[in-house]
Every structure is written in C-alpha cells, then in structure tokens.
Short mmCIF file of C-alpha atoms in Angstrom, two decimals:
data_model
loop_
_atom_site.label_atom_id
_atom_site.label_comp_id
_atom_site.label_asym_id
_atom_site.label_seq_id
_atom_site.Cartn_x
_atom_site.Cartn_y
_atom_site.Cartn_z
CA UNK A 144 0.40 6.70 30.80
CA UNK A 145 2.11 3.71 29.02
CA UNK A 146 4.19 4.70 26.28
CA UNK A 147 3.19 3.16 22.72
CA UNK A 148 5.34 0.28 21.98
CA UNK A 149 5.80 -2.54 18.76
CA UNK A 150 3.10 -3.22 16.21
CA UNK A 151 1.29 -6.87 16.75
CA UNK A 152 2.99 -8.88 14.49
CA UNK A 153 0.27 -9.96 10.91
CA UNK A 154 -1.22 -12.37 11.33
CA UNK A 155 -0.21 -14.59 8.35
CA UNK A 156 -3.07 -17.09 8.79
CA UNK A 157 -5.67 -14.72 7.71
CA UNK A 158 -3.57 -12.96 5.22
CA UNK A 159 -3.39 -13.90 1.92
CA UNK A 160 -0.09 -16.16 1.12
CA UNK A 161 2.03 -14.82 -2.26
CA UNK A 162 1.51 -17.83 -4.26
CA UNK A 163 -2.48 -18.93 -4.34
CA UNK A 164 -2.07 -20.71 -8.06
CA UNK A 165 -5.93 -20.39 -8.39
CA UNK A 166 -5.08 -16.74 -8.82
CA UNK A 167 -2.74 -17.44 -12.33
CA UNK A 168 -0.88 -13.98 -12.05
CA UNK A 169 0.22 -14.97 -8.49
CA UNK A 170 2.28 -17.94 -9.86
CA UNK A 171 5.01 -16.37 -11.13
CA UNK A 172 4.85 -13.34 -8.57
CA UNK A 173 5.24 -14.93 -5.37
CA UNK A 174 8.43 -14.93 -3.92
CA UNK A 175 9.95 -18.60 -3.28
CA UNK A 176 11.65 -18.34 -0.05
CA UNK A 177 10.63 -17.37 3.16
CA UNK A 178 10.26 -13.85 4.75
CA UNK A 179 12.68 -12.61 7.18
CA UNK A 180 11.44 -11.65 10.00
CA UNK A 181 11.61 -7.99 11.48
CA UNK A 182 11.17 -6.70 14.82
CA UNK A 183 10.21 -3.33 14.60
CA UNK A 184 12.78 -0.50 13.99
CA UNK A 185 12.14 3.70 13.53
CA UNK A 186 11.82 2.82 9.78
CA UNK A 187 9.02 0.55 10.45
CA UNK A 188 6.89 2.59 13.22
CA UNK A 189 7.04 6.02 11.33
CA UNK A 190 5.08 6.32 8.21
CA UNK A 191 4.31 9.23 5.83
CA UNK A 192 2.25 12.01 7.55
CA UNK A 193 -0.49 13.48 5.46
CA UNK A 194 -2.62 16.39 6.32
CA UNK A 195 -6.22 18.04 4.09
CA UNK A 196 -4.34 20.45 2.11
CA UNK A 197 -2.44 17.76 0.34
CA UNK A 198 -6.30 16.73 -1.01
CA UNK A 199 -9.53 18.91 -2.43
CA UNK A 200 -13.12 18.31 -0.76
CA UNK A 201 -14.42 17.13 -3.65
CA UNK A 202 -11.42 14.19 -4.21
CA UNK A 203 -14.19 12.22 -2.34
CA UNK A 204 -17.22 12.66 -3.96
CA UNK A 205 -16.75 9.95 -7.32
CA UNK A 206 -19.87 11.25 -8.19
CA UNK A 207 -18.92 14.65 -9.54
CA UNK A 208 -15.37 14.76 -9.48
CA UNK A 209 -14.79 13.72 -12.57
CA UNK A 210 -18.29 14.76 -14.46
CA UNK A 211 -18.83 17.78 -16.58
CA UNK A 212 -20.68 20.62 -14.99
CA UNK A 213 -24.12 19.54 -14.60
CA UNK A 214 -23.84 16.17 -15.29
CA UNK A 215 -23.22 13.16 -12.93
CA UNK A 216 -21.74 9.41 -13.00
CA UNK A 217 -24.58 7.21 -14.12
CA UNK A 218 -25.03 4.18 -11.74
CA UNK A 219 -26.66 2.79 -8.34
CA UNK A 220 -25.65 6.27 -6.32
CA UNK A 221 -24.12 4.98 -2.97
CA UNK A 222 -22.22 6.36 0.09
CA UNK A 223 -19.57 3.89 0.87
CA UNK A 224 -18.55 5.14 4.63
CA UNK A 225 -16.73 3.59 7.49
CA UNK A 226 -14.25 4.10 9.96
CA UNK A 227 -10.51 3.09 10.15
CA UNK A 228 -9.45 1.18 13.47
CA UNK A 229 -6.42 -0.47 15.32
CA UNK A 230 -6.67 -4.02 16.48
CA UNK A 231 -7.63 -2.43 19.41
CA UNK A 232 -10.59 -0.82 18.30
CA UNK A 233 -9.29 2.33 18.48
CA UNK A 234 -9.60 5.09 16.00
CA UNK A 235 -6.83 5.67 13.04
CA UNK A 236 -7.87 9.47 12.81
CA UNK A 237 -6.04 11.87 10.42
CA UNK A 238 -5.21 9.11 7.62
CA UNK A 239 -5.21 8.63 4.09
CA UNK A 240 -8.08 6.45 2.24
CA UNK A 241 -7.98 6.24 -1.70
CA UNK A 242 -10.24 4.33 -3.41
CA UNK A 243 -10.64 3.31 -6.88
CA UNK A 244 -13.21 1.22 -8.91
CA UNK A 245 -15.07 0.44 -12.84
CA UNK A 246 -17.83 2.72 -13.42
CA UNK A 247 -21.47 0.62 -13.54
CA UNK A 248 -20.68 -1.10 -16.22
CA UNK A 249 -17.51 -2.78 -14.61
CA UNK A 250 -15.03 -1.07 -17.38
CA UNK A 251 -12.33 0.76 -15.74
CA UNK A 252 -10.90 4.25 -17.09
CA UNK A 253 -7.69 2.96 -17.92
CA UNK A 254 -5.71 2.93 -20.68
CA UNK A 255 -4.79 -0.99 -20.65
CA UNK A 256 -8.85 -1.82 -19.76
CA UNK A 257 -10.19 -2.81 -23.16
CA UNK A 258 -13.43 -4.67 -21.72
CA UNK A 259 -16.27 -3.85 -24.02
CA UNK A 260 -18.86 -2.30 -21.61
CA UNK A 261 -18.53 1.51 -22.38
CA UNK A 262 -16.74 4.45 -20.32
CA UNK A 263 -19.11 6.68 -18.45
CA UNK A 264 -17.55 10.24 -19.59
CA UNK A 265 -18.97 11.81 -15.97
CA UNK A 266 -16.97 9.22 -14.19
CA UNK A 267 -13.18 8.99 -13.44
CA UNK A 268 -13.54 6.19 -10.28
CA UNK A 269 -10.71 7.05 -8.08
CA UNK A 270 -11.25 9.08 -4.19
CA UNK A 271 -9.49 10.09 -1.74
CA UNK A 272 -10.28 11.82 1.47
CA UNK A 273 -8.27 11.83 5.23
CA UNK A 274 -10.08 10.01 8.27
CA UNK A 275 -11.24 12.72 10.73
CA UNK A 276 -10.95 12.84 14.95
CA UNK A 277 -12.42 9.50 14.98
CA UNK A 278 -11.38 7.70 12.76
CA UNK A 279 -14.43 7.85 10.25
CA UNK A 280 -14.37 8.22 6.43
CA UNK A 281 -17.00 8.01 3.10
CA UNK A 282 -16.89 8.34 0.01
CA UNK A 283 -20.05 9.24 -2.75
CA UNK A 284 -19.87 7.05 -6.07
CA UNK A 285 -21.52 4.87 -7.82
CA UNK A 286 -21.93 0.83 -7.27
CA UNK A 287 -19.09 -0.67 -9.77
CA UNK A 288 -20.42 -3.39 -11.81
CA UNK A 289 -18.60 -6.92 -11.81
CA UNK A 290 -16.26 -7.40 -14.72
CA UNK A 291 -14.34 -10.77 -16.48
CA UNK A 292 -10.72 -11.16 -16.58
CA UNK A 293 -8.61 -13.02 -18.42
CA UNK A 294 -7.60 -15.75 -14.93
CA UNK A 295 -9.95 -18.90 -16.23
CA UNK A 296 -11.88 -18.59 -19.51
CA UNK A 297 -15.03 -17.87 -17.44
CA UNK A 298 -14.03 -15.01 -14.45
CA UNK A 299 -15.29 -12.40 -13.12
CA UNK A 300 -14.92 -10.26 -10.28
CA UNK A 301 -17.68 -9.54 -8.07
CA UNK A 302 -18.25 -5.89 -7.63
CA UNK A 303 -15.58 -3.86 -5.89
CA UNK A 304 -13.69 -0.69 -4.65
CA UNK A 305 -10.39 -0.95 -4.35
CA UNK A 306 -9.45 0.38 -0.80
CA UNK A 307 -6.01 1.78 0.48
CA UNK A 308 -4.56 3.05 3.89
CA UNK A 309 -1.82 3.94 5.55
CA UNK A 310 -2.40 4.58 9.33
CA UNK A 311 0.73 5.99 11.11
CA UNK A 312 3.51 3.47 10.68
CA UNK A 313 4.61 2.45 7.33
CA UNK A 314 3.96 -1.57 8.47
CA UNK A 315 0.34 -0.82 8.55
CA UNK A 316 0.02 0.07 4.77
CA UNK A 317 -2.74 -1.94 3.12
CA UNK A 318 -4.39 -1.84 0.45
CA UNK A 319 -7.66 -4.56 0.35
CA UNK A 320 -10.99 -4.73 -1.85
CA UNK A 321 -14.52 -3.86 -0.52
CA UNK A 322 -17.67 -6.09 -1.90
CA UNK A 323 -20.84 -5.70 -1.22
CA UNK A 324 -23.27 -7.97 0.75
CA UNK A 325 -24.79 -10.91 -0.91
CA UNK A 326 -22.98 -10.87 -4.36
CA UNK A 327 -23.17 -14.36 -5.40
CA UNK A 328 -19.78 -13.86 -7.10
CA UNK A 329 -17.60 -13.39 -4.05
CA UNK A 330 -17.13 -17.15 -3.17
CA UNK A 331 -16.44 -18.03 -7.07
CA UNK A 332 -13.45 -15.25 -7.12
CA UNK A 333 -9.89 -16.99 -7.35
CA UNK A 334 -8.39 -13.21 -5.82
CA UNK A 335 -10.93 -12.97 -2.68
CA UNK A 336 -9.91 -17.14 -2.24
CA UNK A 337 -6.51 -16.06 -1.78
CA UNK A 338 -7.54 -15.60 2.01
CA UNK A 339 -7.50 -18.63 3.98
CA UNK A 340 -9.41 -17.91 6.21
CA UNK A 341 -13.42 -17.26 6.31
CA UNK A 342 -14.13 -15.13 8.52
CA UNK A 343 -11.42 -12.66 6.98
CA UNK A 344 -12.85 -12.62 3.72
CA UNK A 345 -16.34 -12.23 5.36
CA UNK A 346 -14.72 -8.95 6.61
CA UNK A 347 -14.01 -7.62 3.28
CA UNK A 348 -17.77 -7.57 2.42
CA UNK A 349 -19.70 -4.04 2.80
CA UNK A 350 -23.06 -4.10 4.42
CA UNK A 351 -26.05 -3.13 3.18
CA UNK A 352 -26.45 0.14 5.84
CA UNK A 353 -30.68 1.33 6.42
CA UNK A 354 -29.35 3.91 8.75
CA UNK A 355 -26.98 5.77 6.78
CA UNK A 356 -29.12 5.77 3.35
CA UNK A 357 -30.36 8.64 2.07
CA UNK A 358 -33.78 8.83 1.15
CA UNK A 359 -34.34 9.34 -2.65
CA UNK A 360 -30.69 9.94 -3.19
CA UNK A 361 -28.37 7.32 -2.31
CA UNK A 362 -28.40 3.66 -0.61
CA UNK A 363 -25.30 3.38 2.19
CA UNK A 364 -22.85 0.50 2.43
CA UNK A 365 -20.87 0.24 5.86
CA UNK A 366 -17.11 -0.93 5.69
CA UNK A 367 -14.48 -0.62 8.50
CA UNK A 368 -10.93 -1.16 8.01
CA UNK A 369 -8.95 -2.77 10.97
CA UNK A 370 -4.85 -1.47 10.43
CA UNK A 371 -2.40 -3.28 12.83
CA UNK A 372 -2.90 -2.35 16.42
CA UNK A 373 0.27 -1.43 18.73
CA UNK A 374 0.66 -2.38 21.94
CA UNK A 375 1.67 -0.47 25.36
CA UNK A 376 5.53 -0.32 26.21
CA UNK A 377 5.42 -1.88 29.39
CA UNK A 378 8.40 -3.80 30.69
CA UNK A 379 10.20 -4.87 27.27
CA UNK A 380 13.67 -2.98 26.24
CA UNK A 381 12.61 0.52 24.29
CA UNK A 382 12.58 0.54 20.13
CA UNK A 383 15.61 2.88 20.34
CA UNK A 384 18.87 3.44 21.95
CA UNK A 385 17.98 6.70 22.51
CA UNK B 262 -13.17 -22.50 28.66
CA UNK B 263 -11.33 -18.98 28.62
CA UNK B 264 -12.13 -15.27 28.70
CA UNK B 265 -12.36 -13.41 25.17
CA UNK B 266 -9.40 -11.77 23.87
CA UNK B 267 -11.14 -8.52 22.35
CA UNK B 268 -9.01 -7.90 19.84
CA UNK B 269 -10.11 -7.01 16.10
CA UNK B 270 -8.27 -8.62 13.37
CA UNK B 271 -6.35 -6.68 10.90
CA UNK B 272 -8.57 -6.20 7.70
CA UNK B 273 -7.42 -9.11 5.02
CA UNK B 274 -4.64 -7.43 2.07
CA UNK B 275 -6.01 -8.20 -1.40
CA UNK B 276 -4.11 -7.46 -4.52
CA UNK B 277 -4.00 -4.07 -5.97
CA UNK B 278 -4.77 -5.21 -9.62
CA UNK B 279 -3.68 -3.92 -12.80
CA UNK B 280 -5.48 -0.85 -12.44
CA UNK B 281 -3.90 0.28 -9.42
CA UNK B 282 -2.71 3.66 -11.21
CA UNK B 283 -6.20 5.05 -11.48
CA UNK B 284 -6.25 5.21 -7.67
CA UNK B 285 -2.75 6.06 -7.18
CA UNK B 286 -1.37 7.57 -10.22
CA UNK B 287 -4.39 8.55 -12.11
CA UNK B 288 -2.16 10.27 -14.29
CA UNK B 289 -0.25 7.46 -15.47
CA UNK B 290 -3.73 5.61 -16.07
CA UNK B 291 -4.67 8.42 -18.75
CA UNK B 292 -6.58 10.95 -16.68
CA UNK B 293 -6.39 13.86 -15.24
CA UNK B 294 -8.39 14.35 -11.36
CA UNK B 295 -6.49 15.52 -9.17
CA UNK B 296 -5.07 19.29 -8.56
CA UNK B 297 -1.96 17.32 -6.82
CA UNK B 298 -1.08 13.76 -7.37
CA UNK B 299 0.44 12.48 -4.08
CA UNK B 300 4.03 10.91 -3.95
CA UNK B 301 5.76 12.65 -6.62
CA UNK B 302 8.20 14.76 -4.73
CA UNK B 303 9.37 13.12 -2.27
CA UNK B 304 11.93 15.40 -0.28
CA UNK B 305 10.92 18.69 -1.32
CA UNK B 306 13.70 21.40 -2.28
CA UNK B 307 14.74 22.07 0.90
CA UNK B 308 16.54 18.94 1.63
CA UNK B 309 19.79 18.64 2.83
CA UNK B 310 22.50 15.77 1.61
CA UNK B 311 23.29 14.58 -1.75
CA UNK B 312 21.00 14.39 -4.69
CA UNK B 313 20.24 10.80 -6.04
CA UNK B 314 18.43 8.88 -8.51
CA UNK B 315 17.53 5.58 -8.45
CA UNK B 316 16.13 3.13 -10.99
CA UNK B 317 15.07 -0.37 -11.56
CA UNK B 318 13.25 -2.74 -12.54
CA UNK B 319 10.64 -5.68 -10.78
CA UNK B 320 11.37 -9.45 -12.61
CA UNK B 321 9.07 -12.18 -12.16
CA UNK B 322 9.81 -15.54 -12.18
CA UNK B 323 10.83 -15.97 -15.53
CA UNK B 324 12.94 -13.14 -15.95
CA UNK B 325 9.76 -11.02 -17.82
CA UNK B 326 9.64 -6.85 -16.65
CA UNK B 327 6.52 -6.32 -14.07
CA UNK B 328 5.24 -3.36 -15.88
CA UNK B 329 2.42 -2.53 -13.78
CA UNK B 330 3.93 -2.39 -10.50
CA UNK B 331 3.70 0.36 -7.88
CA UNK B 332 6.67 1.19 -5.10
CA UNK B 333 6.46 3.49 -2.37
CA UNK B 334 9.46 4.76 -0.56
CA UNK B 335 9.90 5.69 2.89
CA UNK B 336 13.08 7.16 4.20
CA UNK B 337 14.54 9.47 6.40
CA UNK B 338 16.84 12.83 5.35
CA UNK B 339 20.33 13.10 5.75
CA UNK B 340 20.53 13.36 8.98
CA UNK B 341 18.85 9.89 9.68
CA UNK B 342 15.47 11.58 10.75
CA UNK B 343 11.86 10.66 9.55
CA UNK B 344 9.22 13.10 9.06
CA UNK B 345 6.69 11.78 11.19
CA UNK B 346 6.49 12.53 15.40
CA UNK B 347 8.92 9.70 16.56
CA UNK B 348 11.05 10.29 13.99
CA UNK B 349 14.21 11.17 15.66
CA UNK B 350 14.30 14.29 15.21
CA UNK B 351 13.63 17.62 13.01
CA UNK B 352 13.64 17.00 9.07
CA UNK B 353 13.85 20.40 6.52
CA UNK B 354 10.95 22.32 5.45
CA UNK B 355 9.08 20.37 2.89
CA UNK B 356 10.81 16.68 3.57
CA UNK B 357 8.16 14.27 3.78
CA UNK B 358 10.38 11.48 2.96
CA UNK B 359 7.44 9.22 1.10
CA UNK B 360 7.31 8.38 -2.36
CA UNK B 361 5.36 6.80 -4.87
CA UNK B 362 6.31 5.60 -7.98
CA UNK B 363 5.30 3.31 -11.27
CA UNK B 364 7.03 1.44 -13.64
CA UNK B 365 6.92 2.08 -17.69
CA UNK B 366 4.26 0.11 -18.97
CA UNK B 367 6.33 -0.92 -21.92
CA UNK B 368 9.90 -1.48 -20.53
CA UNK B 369 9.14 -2.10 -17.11
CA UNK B 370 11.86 0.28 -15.55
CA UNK B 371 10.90 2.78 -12.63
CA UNK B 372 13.05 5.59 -11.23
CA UNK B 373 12.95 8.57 -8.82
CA UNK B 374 14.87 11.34 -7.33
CA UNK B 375 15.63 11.58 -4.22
CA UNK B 376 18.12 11.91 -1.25
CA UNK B 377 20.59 9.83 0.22
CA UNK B 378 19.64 8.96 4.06
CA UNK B 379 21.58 9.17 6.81
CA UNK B 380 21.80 6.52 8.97
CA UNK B 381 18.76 5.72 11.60
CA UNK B 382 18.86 4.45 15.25
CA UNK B 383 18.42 0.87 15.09
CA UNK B 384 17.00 -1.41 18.55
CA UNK B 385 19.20 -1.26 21.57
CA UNK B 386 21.38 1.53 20.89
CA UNK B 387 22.57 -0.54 17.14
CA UNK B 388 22.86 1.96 14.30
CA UNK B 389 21.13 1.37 10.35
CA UNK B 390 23.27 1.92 7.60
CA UNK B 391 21.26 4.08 5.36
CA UNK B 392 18.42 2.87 3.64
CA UNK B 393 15.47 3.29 1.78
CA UNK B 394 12.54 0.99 2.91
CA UNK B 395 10.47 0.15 -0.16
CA UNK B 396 6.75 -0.91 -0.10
CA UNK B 397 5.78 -3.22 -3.31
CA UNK B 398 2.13 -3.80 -4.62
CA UNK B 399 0.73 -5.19 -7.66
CA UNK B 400 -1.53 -7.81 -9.86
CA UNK B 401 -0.49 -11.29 -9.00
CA UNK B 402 0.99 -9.92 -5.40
CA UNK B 403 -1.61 -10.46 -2.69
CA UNK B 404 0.05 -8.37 -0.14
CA UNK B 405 2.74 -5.85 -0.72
CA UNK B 406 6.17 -6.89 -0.15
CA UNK B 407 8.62 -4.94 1.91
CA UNK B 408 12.33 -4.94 1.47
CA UNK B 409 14.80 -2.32 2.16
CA UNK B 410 17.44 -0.83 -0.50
CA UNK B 411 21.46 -0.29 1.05
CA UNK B 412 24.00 1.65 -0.93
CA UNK B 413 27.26 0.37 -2.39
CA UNK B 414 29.15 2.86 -1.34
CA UNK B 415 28.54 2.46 2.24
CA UNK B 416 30.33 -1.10 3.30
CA UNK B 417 31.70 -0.16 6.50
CA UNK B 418 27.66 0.99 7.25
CA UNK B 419 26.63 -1.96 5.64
CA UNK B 420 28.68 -4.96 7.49
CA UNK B 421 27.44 -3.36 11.07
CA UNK B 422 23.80 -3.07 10.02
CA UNK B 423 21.79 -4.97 12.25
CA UNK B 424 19.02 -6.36 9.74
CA UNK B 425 21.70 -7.34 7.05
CA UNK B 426 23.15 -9.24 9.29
CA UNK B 427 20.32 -10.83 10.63
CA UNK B 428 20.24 -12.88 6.93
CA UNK B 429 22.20 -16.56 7.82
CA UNK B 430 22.53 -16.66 4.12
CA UNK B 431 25.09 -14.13 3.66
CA UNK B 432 25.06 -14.49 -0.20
CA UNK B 433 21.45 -13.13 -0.38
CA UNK B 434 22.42 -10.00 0.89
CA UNK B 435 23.77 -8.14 -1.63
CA UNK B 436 20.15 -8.49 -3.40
CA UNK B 437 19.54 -5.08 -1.51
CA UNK B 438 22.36 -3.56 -2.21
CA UNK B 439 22.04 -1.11 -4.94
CA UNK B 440 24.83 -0.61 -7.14
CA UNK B 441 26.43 3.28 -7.38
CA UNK B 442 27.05 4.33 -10.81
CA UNK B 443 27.59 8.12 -12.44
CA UNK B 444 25.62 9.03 -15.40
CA UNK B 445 26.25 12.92 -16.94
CA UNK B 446 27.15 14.00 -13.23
CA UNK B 447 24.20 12.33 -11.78
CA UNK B 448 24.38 9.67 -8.91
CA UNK B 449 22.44 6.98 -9.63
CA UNK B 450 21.98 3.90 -7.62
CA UNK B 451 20.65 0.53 -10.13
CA UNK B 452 18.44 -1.29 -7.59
CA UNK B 453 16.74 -4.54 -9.38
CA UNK B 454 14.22 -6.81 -7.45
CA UNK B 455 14.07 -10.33 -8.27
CA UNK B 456 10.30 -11.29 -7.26
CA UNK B 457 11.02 -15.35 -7.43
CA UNK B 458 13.82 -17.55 -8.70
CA UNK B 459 17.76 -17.02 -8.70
CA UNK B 460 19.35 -14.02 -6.81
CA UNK B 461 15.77 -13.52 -5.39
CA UNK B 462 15.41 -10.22 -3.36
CA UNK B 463 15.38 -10.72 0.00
CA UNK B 464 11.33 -9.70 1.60
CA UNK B 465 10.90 -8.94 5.44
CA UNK B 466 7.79 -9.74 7.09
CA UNK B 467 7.66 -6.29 9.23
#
C-alpha cells in the first residue's frame, strides 16, 4: 500500500484569476504581484477535522430550519444532493458542506441586503451537513431566485447556492457557487466569467436530476464537487523529516 | 493520439460574496440558526502555551477597510502539532486548532484569541518557525488567498524558516510578520494584510 503523498498542484487555468475587471469589486481586491509558490508542508496537508456532533440533523433541511412550527419556506421545494470527490474520483467522506442562498425571491436575510423583494419569515437560507462513507451529501431548500447587484447598472445573478468545503487538508478549502441547468443568466454573469475556462464553469451548473425527484414533493438537482486529489508517495523524498 | 488521463478537475472557486456571513457566521448576518456556530473557539480551554490575541485589518487597493471579509485560521498547539491524523503528534483535549473569523462591518478590524504555535516539521528534516496559516475569502476575491502570519518575537525562528526564505525579495517579508505589542497584560500580535499596492502581503499558491 502506497503511502499518500503531495496534493496536485491547482490548476490555475481553470481557476478564476484575482483581478477579472468585468467583476468591478475584483479591481481593487486582487493582489498585484505574483503568488509564491508552495510545495506542500504539515500546515498545508492537515486541515480542520469535523465530526456530526459539531452540527444538528436538521442544519440541512433549509426548508424548516429556520420556519416557525408548522410553517415552511415558500418556494420551488428542491433537494440539492451530490457527492464530494478527489481528482481521482474518489470519495471525500466525513467533510463539511455549508451552503447558503436568497430565499425565492432572490433577497438574502442579511442585514446589509436591502433588495426590495421581501424576506420569507420561514426561511433563514444557510445548511450545513458532513459528507457520509462515500462521499455523498444533500441538502432540502428552496430554488433561490436571481437577484441585481450593484456591478453594471443592469446585473443580475443567475440563481445560486453558495457552496463550501473543506476535505482533509487545509489546501483543498473551496468555496464555489451552484446554478442550475439552463438559466439563461449564467453566461451574462461578470462573477461566473471570472473562469476562463468553459468547461469549468459548465461544472458549476446543477442538473436537472428525474431520478432523485420526489414525486409531489420536491424536484432534485445533482451537483458534485471535485476537491484537489493527492497523489501516491512513491519514489519522491517524504513531506517530513520525520 | 494518446491514452486518457482520467483525472477529474478540481471544481472552479467562485467568490464568496457579501453575504458570506449567513453561511458562515449567521450570527453576524442578524440571525440566529444554529445551536453552535462553528469556528469560534478555536483551541478550546485545555490548551497548553501562551494565550494570544491577534487583530487586524484587510486594505484594498486604495487603502479603504474590507469590512466584509472572512479569515480562517489553521494552526498547530504549542507543541508544533495539528489536530488532524498526520499531524505530528497528540494535541490537548478540545484543540482543534481552526478558526473562523469576520471583520466589523463598520471599521473593518477582525481579532481572535488564540495560542501561540510551536514550531512544525518543515520538508526534509527543515523546521517552521511558528505560524498561523490564514485562509482569506470575500466579494471581489475569486479564490481565497492563503498567506501565513510569523511572530516578532521569534527572529532567530524566523531567519531559518524555510518558506520565508524562499521570498528573493527579502523586503516583502516582513508583510507576515505580525508585530508583538502588550495591551492591559494581554499579548497581542497587530497583523495587517495589504490585498494590492505598497507593502502588499505576500500570497502563496499552496
């Protein structure tokens, strides 16, 4: 048995560069000068360890876990489900996913949203829930509406959960958007243009999932998340001096 | 032509938006969800090694406070260990060594308590001078930004450390070098990042 070894270096060609000026807020954000590279240390190939008592069942379930008893978030009722993989196509199992979204209007429980589509008072629009053995996840919610933003007079943001992961080293961490399949407002967003690369963006995009629906209760979206994969210690020198 | 790699890619990073508190610190975004909001403690009170706190703030490019910015922290305890399988060895009771925190939304400045490190094993038998490995994230910053935070009070640590020294431009490494001050008998280490422009903190791609 091969002993796991470094992290496959990101790919920066299909990662989103800091300073896409399309996206305004990026302009001033983006660091000027190159990156220094890193080969991977202990600090890099650890990451924070989480296990299900540090979340409740429900955390999942956007649904109801914000909505008064007997009442429910009002909105297209999906399950948004998935499993999170290496680069090798191998299960992240026993990780963190958090998600947060707008309710179906697109207006966001926040204290610094001040969009004029109402707040649903049944729905908070943040998740969280652990992968299990295999890697696989989902969450119950509603479908978030698209919203404008203040980027050109006319923007919007196609419909979207806000995903984040962690995997087990601290250089997978990622946090990414989810759309949904055929929203004619993905190719018009300045923030999904930020990726170069097509093919990469056409992974962000949920798919409509038959299988997984629920008859008369809730229509299924399938989204995977790829983390960094890590490749076998074969030859090279160890991580450690120890 | 040539076989396949089968590789999958890594899923594309997209910004974490202004509203990145209602996912990760829904209290912050003016609701309460959660029985336990993760990354608040981040060593527990069993930890070893001195008692710190350290605060900052995120500049952009003009000089203007990021007030919506998120940081996680990831660091081992005092003895140099991480709490995680290959991390070196056994941490205390309660260490999880991961943190998350937010800046003000009106000042910008963002603080936490925590432990000092000890130093970690570095590649090929090297040592780290102690460090806290920060994770950045928000609006306007497509994919979170990693950089590291050093001590001032550890020089000898510091000049040996493999990945300061792996800068060429020895002036730009005292951007991660948080200063040591006292404040009412508390140790707090000043750590400002400079997103873009002069003194700009040094980012790793990891």
């Amino acid at each position: 048995m091969t002993k796991p070894g470094e992290f496959y270096q990101r790919d920066r060609n299909l990662q989103p560069p800091a300073y896409t000026p399309s996206y305004k807020t990026s302009v001033a954000r983006s660091p000027g000068l190159a990156m220094i590279s890193l080969q991977n240390s202990v600090s890099k190939i650890t990451g924070p360890v989480f296990g299900h008592n540090d979340i409740d069942p429900i955390d999942n379930d956007m649904i109801f876990n914000y909505a008064a008893d007997g009442e429910s978030a009002i909105g297209e009722r999906i399950i948004m489900h998935g499993r999170v993989l290496d680069e090798n196509a191998r299960p992240v199992p026993n990780t963190l996913v958090e998600a947060w979204q707008a309710n179906a209007g697109g207006r966001y429980r926040h204290k610094k949203d001040t969009y004029l589509a109402p707040i649903d008072p049944n729905f908070g629009g943040c998740g969280r829930t652990m992968t299990d053995d295999n890697g696989y996840y989902f969450f119950r919610t509603v479908k978030p509406g698209a919203y404008p933003w203040r980027n050109y007079v006319n923007s919007w943001r196609p419909a979207h959960i806000h995903l984040s992961a962690f995997g087990s080293g601290f250089c997978q961490r990622l946090i990414t958007q989810c759309y949904f399949e055929g929203d004619p407002l993905i190719p018009k967003c300045p923030i999904v243009q930020t990726i170069p690369d097509q093919d990469a963006i056409d992974q962000l995009v949920a798919r409509l999932d038959m299988n997984a629906t629920i008859p008369l209760d809730s229509i299924a979206y399938k989204f995977d998340i790829v983390l960094r994969g890590r490749r076998s210690t074969l030859f090279e020198n160890r991580l450690e001096g120890n | 032509m040539s076989q396949t790699l089968d590789y999958l890619k890594e899923t594309a990073s997209q910004t974490a938006g202004p509203y990145v508190h209602i996912g990760l610190a829904p209290g912050a975004a003016g609701f309460d969800i959660y029985e336990t909001e993760l990354g608040h403690d981040i060593v527990g009170p069993n930890a070893k090694g001195d008692r710190i706190r350290v605060e900052g703030v995120v500049t952009d490019g003009t000089g203007a406070a990021v007030k919506d910015v998120l940081i996680e922290v990831w660091q081992a305890n005092a003895d140099g260990f991480y709490a995680h399988p290959e991390g070196g060895g056994e941490v205390e009771d309660g260490f999880r060594g991961w943190g998350r925190v937010i800046s003000d939304f009106d000042t910008g400045e963002w603080s936490f308590e925590t432990v000092k490190p000890g130093s970690t094993s570095g590649r090929d038998k090297s040592k780290q001078a102690p460090h806290l490995n920060l994770w950045i994230v928000a609006r306007g910053i497509n994919i979170g930004l990693n950089t590291r935070m050093y001590f001032s009070d550890e020089d000898a640590a510091n000049a040996t450390d493999p990945v300061l020294n792996l800068i060429e431009w020895v002036d730009r490494r005292k951007t991660l070098i948080a200063a040591r001050t006292e404040t009412n008998g508390t140790t707090v280490y000043r750590f400002d990042i400079r997103l873009q422009g002069e003194n700009e903190t040094v980012f790793f791609d990891v």
